[in-house]
Coordinates of C-alpha atoms and ligand atoms in Angstrom, one line a residue:
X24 CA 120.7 76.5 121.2
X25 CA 122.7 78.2 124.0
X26 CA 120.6 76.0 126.6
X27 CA 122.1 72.6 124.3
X28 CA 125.5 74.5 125.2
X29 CA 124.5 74.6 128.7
X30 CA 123.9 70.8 128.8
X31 CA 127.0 70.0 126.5
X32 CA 129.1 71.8 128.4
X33 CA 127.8 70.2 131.7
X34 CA 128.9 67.4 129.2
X35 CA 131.9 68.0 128.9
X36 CA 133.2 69.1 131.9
X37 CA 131.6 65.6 133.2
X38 CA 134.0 64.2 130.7
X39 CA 136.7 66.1 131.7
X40 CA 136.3 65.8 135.2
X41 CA 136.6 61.9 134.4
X42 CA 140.1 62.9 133.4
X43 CA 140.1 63.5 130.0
X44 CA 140.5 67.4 129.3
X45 CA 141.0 67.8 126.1
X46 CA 137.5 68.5 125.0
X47 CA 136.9 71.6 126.6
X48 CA 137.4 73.7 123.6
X49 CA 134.7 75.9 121.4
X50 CA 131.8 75.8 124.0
X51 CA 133.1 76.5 127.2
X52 CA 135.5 79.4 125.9
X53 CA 132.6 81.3 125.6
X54 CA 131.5 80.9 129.3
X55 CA 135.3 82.6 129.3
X56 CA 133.8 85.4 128.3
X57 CA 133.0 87.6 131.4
X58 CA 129.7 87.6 132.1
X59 CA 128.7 85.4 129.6
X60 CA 127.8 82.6 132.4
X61 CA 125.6 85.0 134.9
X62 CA 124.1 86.3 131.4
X63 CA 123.1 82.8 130.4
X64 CA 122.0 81.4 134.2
X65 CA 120.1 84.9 134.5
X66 CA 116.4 84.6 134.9
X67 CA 115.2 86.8 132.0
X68 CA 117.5 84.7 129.7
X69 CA 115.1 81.3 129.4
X70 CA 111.8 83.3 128.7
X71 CA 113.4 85.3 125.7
X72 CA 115.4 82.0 124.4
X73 CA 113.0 79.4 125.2
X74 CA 109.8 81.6 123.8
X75 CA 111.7 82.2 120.3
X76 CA 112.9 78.7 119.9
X77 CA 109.9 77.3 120.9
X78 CA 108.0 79.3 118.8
X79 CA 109.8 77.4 116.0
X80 CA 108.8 74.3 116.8
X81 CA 106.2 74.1 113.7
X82 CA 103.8 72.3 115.6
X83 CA 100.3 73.0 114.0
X84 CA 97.5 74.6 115.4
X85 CA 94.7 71.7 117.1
X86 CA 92.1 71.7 114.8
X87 CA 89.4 74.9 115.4
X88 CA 85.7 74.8 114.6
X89 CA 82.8 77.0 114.1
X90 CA 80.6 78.8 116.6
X91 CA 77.6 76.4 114.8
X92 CA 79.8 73.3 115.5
X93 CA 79.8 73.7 119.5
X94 CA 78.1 70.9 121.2
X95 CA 74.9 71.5 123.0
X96 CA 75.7 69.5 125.9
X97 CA 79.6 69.6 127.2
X98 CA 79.9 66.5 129.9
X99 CA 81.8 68.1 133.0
X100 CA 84.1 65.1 134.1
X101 CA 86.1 64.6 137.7
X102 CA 85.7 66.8 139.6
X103 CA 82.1 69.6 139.7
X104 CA 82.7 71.5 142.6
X105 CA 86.0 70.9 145.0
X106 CA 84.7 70.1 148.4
X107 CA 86.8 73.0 150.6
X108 CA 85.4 75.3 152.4
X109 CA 88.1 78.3 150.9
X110 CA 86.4 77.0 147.6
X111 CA 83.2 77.1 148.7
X112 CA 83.5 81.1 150.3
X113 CA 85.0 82.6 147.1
X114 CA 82.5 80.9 144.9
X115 CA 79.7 82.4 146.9
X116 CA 81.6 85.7 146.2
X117 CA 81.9 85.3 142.8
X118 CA 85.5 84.8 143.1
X119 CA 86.2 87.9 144.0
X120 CA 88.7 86.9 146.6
X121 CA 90.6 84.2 144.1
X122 CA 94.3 85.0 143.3
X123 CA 96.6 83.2 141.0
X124 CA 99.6 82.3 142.1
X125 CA 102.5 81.9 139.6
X126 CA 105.9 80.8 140.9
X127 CA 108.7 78.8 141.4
X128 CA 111.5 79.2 138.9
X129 CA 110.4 82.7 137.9
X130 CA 112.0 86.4 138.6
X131 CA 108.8 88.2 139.5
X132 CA 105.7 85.4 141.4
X133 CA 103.0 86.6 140.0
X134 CA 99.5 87.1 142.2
X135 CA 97.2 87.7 140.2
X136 CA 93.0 88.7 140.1
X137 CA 90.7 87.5 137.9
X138 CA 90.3 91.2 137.0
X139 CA 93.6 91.5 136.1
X140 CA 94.1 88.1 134.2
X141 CA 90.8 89.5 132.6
X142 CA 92.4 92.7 131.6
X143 CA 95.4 90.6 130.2
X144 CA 95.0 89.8 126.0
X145 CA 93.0 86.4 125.8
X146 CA 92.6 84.5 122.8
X147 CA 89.1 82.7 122.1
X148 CA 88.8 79.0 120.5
X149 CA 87.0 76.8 119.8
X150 CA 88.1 72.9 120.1
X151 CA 87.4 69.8 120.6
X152 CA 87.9 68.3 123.8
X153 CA 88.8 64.3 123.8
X154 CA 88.7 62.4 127.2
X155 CA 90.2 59.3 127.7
X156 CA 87.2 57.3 128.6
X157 CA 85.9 57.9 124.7
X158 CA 83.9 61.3 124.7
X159 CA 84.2 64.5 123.5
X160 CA 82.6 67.8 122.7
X161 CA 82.7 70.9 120.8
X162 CA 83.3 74.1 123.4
X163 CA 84.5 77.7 123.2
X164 CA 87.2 78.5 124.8
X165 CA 88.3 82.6 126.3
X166 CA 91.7 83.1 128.2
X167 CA 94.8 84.5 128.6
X168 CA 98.2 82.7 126.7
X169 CA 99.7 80.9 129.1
X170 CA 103.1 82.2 127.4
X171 CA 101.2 85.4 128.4
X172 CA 101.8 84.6 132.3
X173 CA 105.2 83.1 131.7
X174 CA 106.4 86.1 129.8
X175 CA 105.5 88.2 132.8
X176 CA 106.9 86.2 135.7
X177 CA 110.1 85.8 133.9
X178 CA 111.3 81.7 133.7
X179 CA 114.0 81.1 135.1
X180 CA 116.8 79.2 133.5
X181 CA 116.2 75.7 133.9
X182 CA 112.9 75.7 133.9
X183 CA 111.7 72.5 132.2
X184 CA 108.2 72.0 133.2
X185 CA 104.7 73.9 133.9
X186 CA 102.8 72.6 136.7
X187 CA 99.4 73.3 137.4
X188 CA 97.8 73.0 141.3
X189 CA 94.4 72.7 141.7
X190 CA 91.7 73.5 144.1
X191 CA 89.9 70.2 144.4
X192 CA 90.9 66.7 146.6
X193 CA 89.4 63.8 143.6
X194 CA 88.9 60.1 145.3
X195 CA 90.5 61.0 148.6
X196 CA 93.9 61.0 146.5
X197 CA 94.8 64.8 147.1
X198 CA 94.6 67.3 145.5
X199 CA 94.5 67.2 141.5
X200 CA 97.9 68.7 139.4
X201 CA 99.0 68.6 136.2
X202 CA 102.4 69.4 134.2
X203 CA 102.9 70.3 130.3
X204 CA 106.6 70.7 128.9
X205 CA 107.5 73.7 127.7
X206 CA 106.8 73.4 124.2
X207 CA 103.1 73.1 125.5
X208 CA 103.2 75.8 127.7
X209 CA 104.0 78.4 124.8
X210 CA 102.0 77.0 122.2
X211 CA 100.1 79.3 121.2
X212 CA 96.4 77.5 122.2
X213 CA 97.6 76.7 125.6
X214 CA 95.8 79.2 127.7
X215 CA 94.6 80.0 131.0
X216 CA 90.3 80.0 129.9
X217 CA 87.8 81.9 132.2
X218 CA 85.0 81.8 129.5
X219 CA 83.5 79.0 128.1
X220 CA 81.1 79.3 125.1
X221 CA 80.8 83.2 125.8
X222 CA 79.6 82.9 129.9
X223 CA 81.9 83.1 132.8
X224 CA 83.7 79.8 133.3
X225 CA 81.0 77.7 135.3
X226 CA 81.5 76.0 138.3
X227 CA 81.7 72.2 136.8
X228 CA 83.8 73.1 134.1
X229 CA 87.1 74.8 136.0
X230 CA 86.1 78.3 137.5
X231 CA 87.2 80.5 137.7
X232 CA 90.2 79.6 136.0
X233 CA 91.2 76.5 134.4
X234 CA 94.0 75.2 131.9
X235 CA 93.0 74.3 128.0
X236 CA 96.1 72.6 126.0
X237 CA 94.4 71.6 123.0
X238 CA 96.9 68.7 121.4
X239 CA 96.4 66.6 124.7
X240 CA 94.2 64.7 126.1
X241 CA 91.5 65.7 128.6
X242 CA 92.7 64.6 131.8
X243 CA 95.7 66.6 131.3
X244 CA 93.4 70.5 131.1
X245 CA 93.4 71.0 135.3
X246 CA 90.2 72.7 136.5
X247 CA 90.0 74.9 139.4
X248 CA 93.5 76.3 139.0
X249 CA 95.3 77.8 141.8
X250 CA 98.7 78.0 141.2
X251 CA 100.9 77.6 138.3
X252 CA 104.7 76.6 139.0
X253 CA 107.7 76.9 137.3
X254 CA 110.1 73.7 137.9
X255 CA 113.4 72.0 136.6
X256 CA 111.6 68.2 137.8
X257 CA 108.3 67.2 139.2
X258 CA 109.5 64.2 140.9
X259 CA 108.6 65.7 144.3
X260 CA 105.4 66.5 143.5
X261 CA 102.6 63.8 144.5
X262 CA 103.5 60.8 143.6
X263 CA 106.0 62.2 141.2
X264 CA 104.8 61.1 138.2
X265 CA 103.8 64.6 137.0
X266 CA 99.9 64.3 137.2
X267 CA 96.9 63.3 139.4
X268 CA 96.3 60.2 136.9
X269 CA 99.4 60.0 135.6
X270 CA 100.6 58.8 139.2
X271 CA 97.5 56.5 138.3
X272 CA 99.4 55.2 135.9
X273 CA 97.9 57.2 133.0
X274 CA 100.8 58.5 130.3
X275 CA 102.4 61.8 131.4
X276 CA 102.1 62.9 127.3
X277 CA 98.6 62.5 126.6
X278 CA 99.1 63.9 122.8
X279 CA 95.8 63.6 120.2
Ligands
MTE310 N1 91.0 69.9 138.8 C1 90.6 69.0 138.0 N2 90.9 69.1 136.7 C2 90.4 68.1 135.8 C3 89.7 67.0 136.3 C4 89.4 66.9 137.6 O1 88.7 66.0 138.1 N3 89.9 67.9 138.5 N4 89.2 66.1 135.3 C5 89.9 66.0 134.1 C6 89.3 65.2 133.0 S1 89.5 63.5 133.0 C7 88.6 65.8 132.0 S2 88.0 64.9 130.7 C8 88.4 67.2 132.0 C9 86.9 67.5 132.0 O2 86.6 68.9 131.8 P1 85.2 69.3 131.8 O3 84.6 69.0 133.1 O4 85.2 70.8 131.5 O5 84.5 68.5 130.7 O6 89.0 67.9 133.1 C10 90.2 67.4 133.5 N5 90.7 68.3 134.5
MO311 MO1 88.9 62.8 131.0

Protein backbone atom coordinates (compact mmCIF):
# COMPACT_ATOMS: atom_id res chain seq x y z
CA UNK A 1 0.00 0.00 0.00
CA UNK A 2 2.55 2.53 1.10
CA UNK A 3 4.92 1.31 -1.84
CA UNK A 4 1.44 2.31 -4.42
CA UNK A 5 1.98 5.73 -2.45
CA UNK A 6 5.55 5.65 -3.41
CA UNK A 7 4.69 5.27 -7.06
CA UNK A 8 1.60 7.69 -6.91
CA UNK A 9 3.40 10.16 -5.49
CA UNK A 10 6.27 9.81 -8.01
CA UNK A 11 2.96 10.34 -9.94
CA UNK A 12 2.11 13.11 -9.00
CA UNK A 13 4.90 15.13 -8.58
CA UNK A 14 5.50 14.02 -12.42
CA UNK A 15 2.30 15.71 -12.85
CA UNK A 16 3.04 18.52 -11.01
CA UNK A 17 6.30 19.10 -12.25
CA UNK A 18 4.38 19.32 -15.73
CA UNK A 19 2.93 22.38 -14.13
CA UNK A 20 -0.07 21.42 -12.64
CA UNK A 21 0.34 21.54 -8.72
CA UNK A 22 -2.72 21.22 -7.48
CA UNK A 23 -2.67 17.54 -6.85
CA UNK A 24 -0.21 17.24 -4.33
CA UNK A 25 -2.49 16.81 -1.48
CA UNK A 26 -3.33 13.55 0.84
CA UNK A 27 -0.26 11.48 -0.16
CA UNK A 28 2.62 13.46 -0.27
CA UNK A 29 1.65 15.41 3.15
CA UNK A 30 2.57 12.40 4.72
CA UNK A 31 6.20 12.36 3.31
CA UNK A 32 5.73 15.90 5.32
CA UNK A 33 5.93 14.13 8.07
CA UNK A 34 9.67 14.06 9.30
CA UNK A 35 11.10 11.07 8.75
CA UNK A 36 8.38 9.54 7.23
CA UNK A 37 10.39 9.46 3.67
CA UNK A 38 13.92 7.94 5.19
CA UNK A 39 11.42 5.49 7.08
CA UNK A 40 9.79 4.45 3.92
CA UNK A 41 13.15 4.45 1.52
CA UNK A 42 14.83 2.56 4.60
CA UNK A 43 16.02 -0.92 3.72
CA UNK A 44 14.19 -2.97 6.55
CA UNK A 45 10.93 -1.26 5.28
CA UNK A 46 10.27 -3.50 1.93
CA UNK A 47 10.97 -6.92 3.63
CA UNK A 48 8.41 -6.25 6.50
CA UNK A 49 5.79 -4.51 3.91
CA UNK A 50 6.35 -6.52 0.88
CA UNK A 51 6.47 -10.10 3.04
CA UNK A 52 2.92 -9.15 4.70
CA UNK A 53 1.20 -7.93 1.64
CA UNK A 54 2.51 -10.51 -0.31
CA UNK A 55 1.52 -13.01 1.97
CA UNK A 56 -1.98 -11.96 1.05
CA UNK A 57 -1.88 -12.51 -2.25
CA UNK A 58 -4.19 -15.82 -1.94
CA UNK A 59 -2.37 -17.65 -4.40
CA UNK A 60 -2.85 -21.44 -3.64
CA UNK A 61 -0.41 -23.85 -2.77
CA UNK A 62 1.04 -25.98 -6.37
CA UNK A 63 -0.51 -29.13 -5.99
CA UNK A 64 1.61 -31.64 -3.36
CA UNK A 65 1.71 -35.46 -3.70
CA UNK A 66 2.57 -38.46 -1.71
CA UNK A 67 5.84 -39.99 -0.90
CA UNK A 68 4.27 -43.26 -3.07
CA UNK A 69 3.55 -40.85 -5.96
CA UNK A 70 7.39 -39.84 -6.57
CA UNK A 71 8.56 -40.95 -9.93
CA UNK A 72 11.18 -43.57 -10.14
CA UNK A 73 13.13 -42.03 -12.75
CA UNK A 74 13.43 -37.91 -12.59
CA UNK A 75 15.05 -36.80 -16.21
CA UNK A 76 17.93 -34.20 -15.29
CA UNK A 77 17.56 -31.58 -18.15
CA UNK A 78 20.24 -28.72 -19.36
CA UNK A 79 22.77 -28.72 -17.82
CA UNK A 80 24.47 -32.23 -15.57
CA UNK A 81 27.57 -30.98 -14.45
CA UNK A 82 28.87 -27.20 -15.27
CA UNK A 83 32.06 -27.56 -17.04
CA UNK A 84 34.44 -24.99 -14.59
CA UNK A 85 37.13 -26.04 -13.02
CA UNK A 86 35.94 -23.90 -9.46
CA UNK A 87 32.87 -26.28 -10.06
CA UNK A 88 34.65 -29.12 -10.50
CA UNK A 89 37.19 -28.64 -7.14
CA UNK A 90 34.26 -28.07 -4.71
CA UNK A 91 32.37 -31.00 -5.96
CA UNK A 92 35.32 -33.15 -5.33
CA UNK A 93 35.12 -31.69 -1.84
CA UNK A 94 31.81 -32.27 -1.27
CA UNK A 95 31.06 -28.70 -1.52
CA UNK A 96 32.61 -27.82 1.29
CA UNK A 97 34.17 -24.72 0.01
CA UNK A 98 30.66 -23.44 -1.73
CA UNK A 99 29.24 -20.13 -0.37
CA UNK A 100 26.00 -18.41 -1.27
CA UNK A 101 26.06 -15.17 -2.06
CA UNK A 102 22.91 -13.00 -1.55
CA UNK A 103 23.06 -9.37 -2.54
CA UNK A 104 22.34 -6.51 -4.29
CA UNK A 105 19.40 -4.38 -3.00
CA UNK A 106 19.76 -5.88 0.56
CA UNK A 107 20.99 -4.36 4.08
CA UNK A 108 23.09 -7.25 5.22
CA UNK A 109 24.82 -9.62 1.69
CA UNK A 110 24.52 -12.64 2.96
CA UNK A 111 27.54 -15.50 2.49
CA UNK A 112 26.37 -18.27 3.28
CA UNK A 113 27.56 -22.39 3.83
CA UNK A 114 25.78 -25.10 3.00
CA UNK A 115 26.01 -25.87 6.78
CA UNK A 116 24.49 -22.93 7.67
CA UNK A 117 21.67 -22.74 4.89
CA UNK A 118 21.32 -26.43 6.38
CA UNK A 119 20.89 -25.25 9.85
CA UNK A 120 18.35 -22.63 8.54
CA UNK A 121 14.26 -24.08 8.78
CA UNK A 122 13.64 -25.93 5.32
CA UNK A 123 10.42 -27.02 4.27
CA UNK A 124 10.08 -30.56 2.32
CA UNK A 125 7.64 -31.04 -0.80
CA UNK A 126 6.77 -32.97 -2.90
CA UNK A 127 5.70 -31.64 -6.64
CA UNK A 128 5.49 -32.08 -9.87
CA UNK A 129 7.97 -30.72 -12.07
CA UNK A 130 6.60 -29.67 -15.77
CA UNK A 131 9.33 -28.86 -18.50
CA UNK A 132 8.47 -27.09 -21.48
CA UNK A 133 9.50 -29.78 -23.90
CA UNK A 134 6.37 -31.96 -22.48
CA UNK A 135 7.77 -34.10 -19.40
CA UNK A 136 7.45 -34.25 -16.04
CA UNK A 137 8.03 -36.11 -12.82
CA UNK A 138 7.08 -36.65 -9.31
CA UNK A 139 10.31 -35.50 -6.87
CA UNK A 140 10.80 -34.48 -3.24
CA UNK A 141 11.83 -31.49 -2.54
CA UNK A 142 14.13 -30.18 1.09
CA UNK A 143 15.28 -26.46 1.43
CA UNK A 144 15.30 -23.43 3.03
CA UNK A 145 12.22 -20.56 2.07
CA UNK A 146 13.55 -18.45 -0.10
CA UNK A 147 11.56 -15.58 1.95
CA UNK A 148 13.81 -17.27 4.63
CA UNK A 149 17.08 -15.71 2.92
CA UNK A 150 15.25 -12.48 1.95
CA UNK A 151 14.11 -11.99 5.44
CA UNK A 152 17.66 -12.11 6.59
CA UNK A 153 19.45 -9.93 4.07
CA UNK A 154 16.97 -7.31 4.50
CA UNK A 155 15.29 -6.12 0.78
CA UNK A 156 15.82 -3.03 0.07
CA UNK A 157 13.14 -0.75 -1.04
CA UNK A 158 12.71 -1.07 -4.54
CA UNK A 159 13.41 -4.21 -4.91
CA UNK A 160 11.21 -5.76 -7.68
CA UNK A 161 12.91 -8.83 -8.80
CA UNK A 162 14.93 -12.07 -7.48
CA UNK A 163 17.63 -13.15 -9.67
CA UNK A 164 19.29 -16.24 -9.52
CA UNK A 165 23.13 -16.78 -10.97
CA UNK A 166 24.26 -19.99 -11.76
CA UNK A 167 27.39 -21.95 -11.88
CA UNK A 168 27.14 -23.50 -15.39
CA UNK A 169 28.04 -21.81 -19.14
CA UNK A 170 24.73 -23.96 -21.38
CA UNK A 171 25.47 -23.86 -25.35
CA UNK A 172 28.36 -21.55 -25.21
CA UNK A 173 25.62 -18.73 -24.34
CA UNK A 174 26.97 -17.89 -20.74
CA UNK A 175 26.29 -18.57 -17.92
CA UNK A 176 22.54 -19.76 -16.95
CA UNK A 177 20.23 -17.05 -14.61
CA UNK A 178 16.86 -16.76 -13.80
CA UNK A 179 14.44 -14.06 -12.18
CA UNK A 180 10.99 -14.56 -10.22
CA UNK A 181 8.88 -11.43 -9.01
CA UNK A 182 8.42 -10.94 -5.80
CA UNK A 183 5.23 -12.56 -5.22
CA UNK A 184 7.20 -15.80 -6.27
CA UNK A 185 10.02 -15.23 -4.23
CA UNK A 186 7.83 -15.32 -0.86
CA UNK A 187 5.52 -17.87 -1.78
CA UNK A 188 5.66 -20.06 0.49
CA UNK A 189 6.98 -23.25 -1.92
CA UNK A 190 9.64 -21.16 -3.41
CA UNK A 191 12.69 -22.52 -1.73
CA UNK A 192 16.30 -22.78 -2.02
CA UNK A 193 16.29 -27.25 -2.09
CA UNK A 194 19.58 -29.17 -1.16
CA UNK A 195 17.66 -32.53 -0.82
CA UNK A 196 15.95 -34.21 -3.31
CA UNK A 197 13.89 -37.38 -2.53
CA UNK A 198 15.62 -37.61 1.01
CA UNK A 199 19.67 -37.66 -0.47
CA UNK A 200 21.84 -34.70 -0.85
CA UNK A 201 20.92 -32.76 -3.96
CA UNK A 202 22.93 -34.69 -6.72
CA UNK A 203 25.04 -33.40 -9.12
CA UNK A 204 22.58 -33.51 -12.37
CA UNK A 205 19.80 -32.15 -10.51
CA UNK A 206 21.29 -28.55 -9.01
CA UNK A 207 23.94 -29.31 -6.24
CA UNK A 208 24.43 -28.22 -4.00
CA UNK A 209 21.88 -25.76 -4.12
CA UNK A 210 19.25 -25.06 -6.54
CA UNK A 211 15.94 -22.97 -6.90
CA UNK A 212 12.29 -24.96 -6.80
CA UNK A 213 9.26 -22.35 -7.66
CA UNK A 214 6.53 -24.75 -7.99
CA UNK A 215 3.68 -22.66 -10.06
CA UNK A 216 6.26 -22.25 -12.97
CA UNK A 217 7.61 -23.90 -15.48
CA UNK A 218 10.84 -25.90 -15.39
CA UNK A 219 13.24 -23.81 -17.18
CA UNK A 220 12.62 -21.19 -14.79
CA UNK A 221 14.05 -23.59 -11.28
CA UNK A 222 18.04 -22.54 -11.85
CA UNK A 223 20.47 -25.39 -10.85
CA UNK A 224 23.83 -24.92 -9.59
CA UNK A 225 22.92 -21.68 -7.74
CA UNK A 226 25.57 -19.27 -6.84
CA UNK A 227 24.27 -16.12 -6.10
CA UNK A 228 20.92 -14.77 -5.47
CA UNK A 229 20.36 -10.86 -6.21
CA UNK A 230 18.22 -8.44 -5.23
CA UNK A 231 17.28 -5.79 -8.17
CA UNK A 232 14.79 -2.94 -9.12
CA UNK A 233 15.33 -4.18 -13.27
CA UNK A 234 17.08 -6.97 -14.93
CA UNK A 235 17.53 -5.25 -18.09
CA UNK A 236 21.39 -5.28 -17.68
CA UNK A 237 21.58 -8.70 -17.00
CA UNK A 238 22.44 -11.00 -20.18
CA UNK A 239 20.60 -10.25 -22.75
CA UNK A 240 18.08 -8.51 -20.51
CA UNK A 241 15.32 -10.36 -20.91
CA UNK A 242 15.37 -11.80 -17.36
CA UNK A 243 16.46 -15.51 -18.07
CA UNK A 244 18.97 -17.83 -19.91
CA UNK A 245 15.85 -18.88 -22.32
CA UNK A 246 13.85 -16.22 -21.87
CA UNK A 247 16.63 -14.11 -23.81
CA UNK A 248 15.92 -17.27 -26.12
CA UNK A 249 12.81 -16.03 -26.53
CA UNK A 250 11.04 -18.24 -23.98
CA UNK A 251 8.15 -16.21 -21.77
CA UNK A 252 9.70 -14.46 -18.70
CA UNK A 253 6.34 -15.85 -16.66
CA UNK A 254 6.39 -19.47 -17.24
CA UNK A 255 3.09 -19.95 -14.82
CA UNK A 256 1.39 -23.83 -14.77
N1 LIG B 1 21.61 -23.85 -14.07
C1 LIG B 1 20.68 -24.48 -14.80
N2 LIG B 1 19.44 -24.55 -14.34
C2 LIG B 1 18.49 -25.17 -15.04
C3 LIG B 1 18.76 -25.74 -16.32
C4 LIG B 1 20.09 -25.65 -16.80
O1 LIG B 1 20.44 -26.12 -17.88
N3 LIG B 1 21.03 -25.00 -16.00
N4 LIG B 1 17.73 -26.34 -17.04
C5 LIG B 1 16.36 -26.00 -16.67
C6 LIG B 1 15.34 -26.87 -17.23
S1 LIG B 1 14.84 -26.59 -18.84
C7 LIG B 1 14.70 -27.79 -16.49
S2 LIG B 1 13.40 -28.72 -17.08
C8 LIG B 1 15.13 -28.09 -15.12
C9 LIG B 1 15.57 -29.52 -15.04
O2 LIG B 1 15.83 -29.87 -13.72
P1 LIG B 1 16.31 -31.33 -13.42
O3 LIG B 1 17.62 -31.52 -14.13
O4 LIG B 1 16.40 -31.47 -11.96
O5 LIG B 1 15.26 -32.24 -14.04
O6 LIG B 1 16.20 -27.27 -14.68
C10 LIG B 1 16.19 -25.96 -15.17
N5 LIG B 1 17.24 -25.24 -14.52
MO1 LIG C 1 12.83 -27.67 -19.07
Amino acid sequence: MIRKLLTRRTALTGIAGAGSGLLLSGCDRIMQIPGALSMLESAEFLSLHAQRALLRDGRPLAREYERSEISRNFKANGTTRPQSMEYAQMAMDGFSAYRLKVDGLVARPLDLSLEQIRGLPSRTQITRHDCVEGWSAIGEWTGVPLSTLLQMAGLGNGTQYIVFHCADDLLGQGLYYESIDLIDAYHPQTIMAYAMNGQTLPIPHGAPLRLRVERQLGYKMAKYVMRIEAVASFANIGRGRGGFWEDLGYEWYAGI
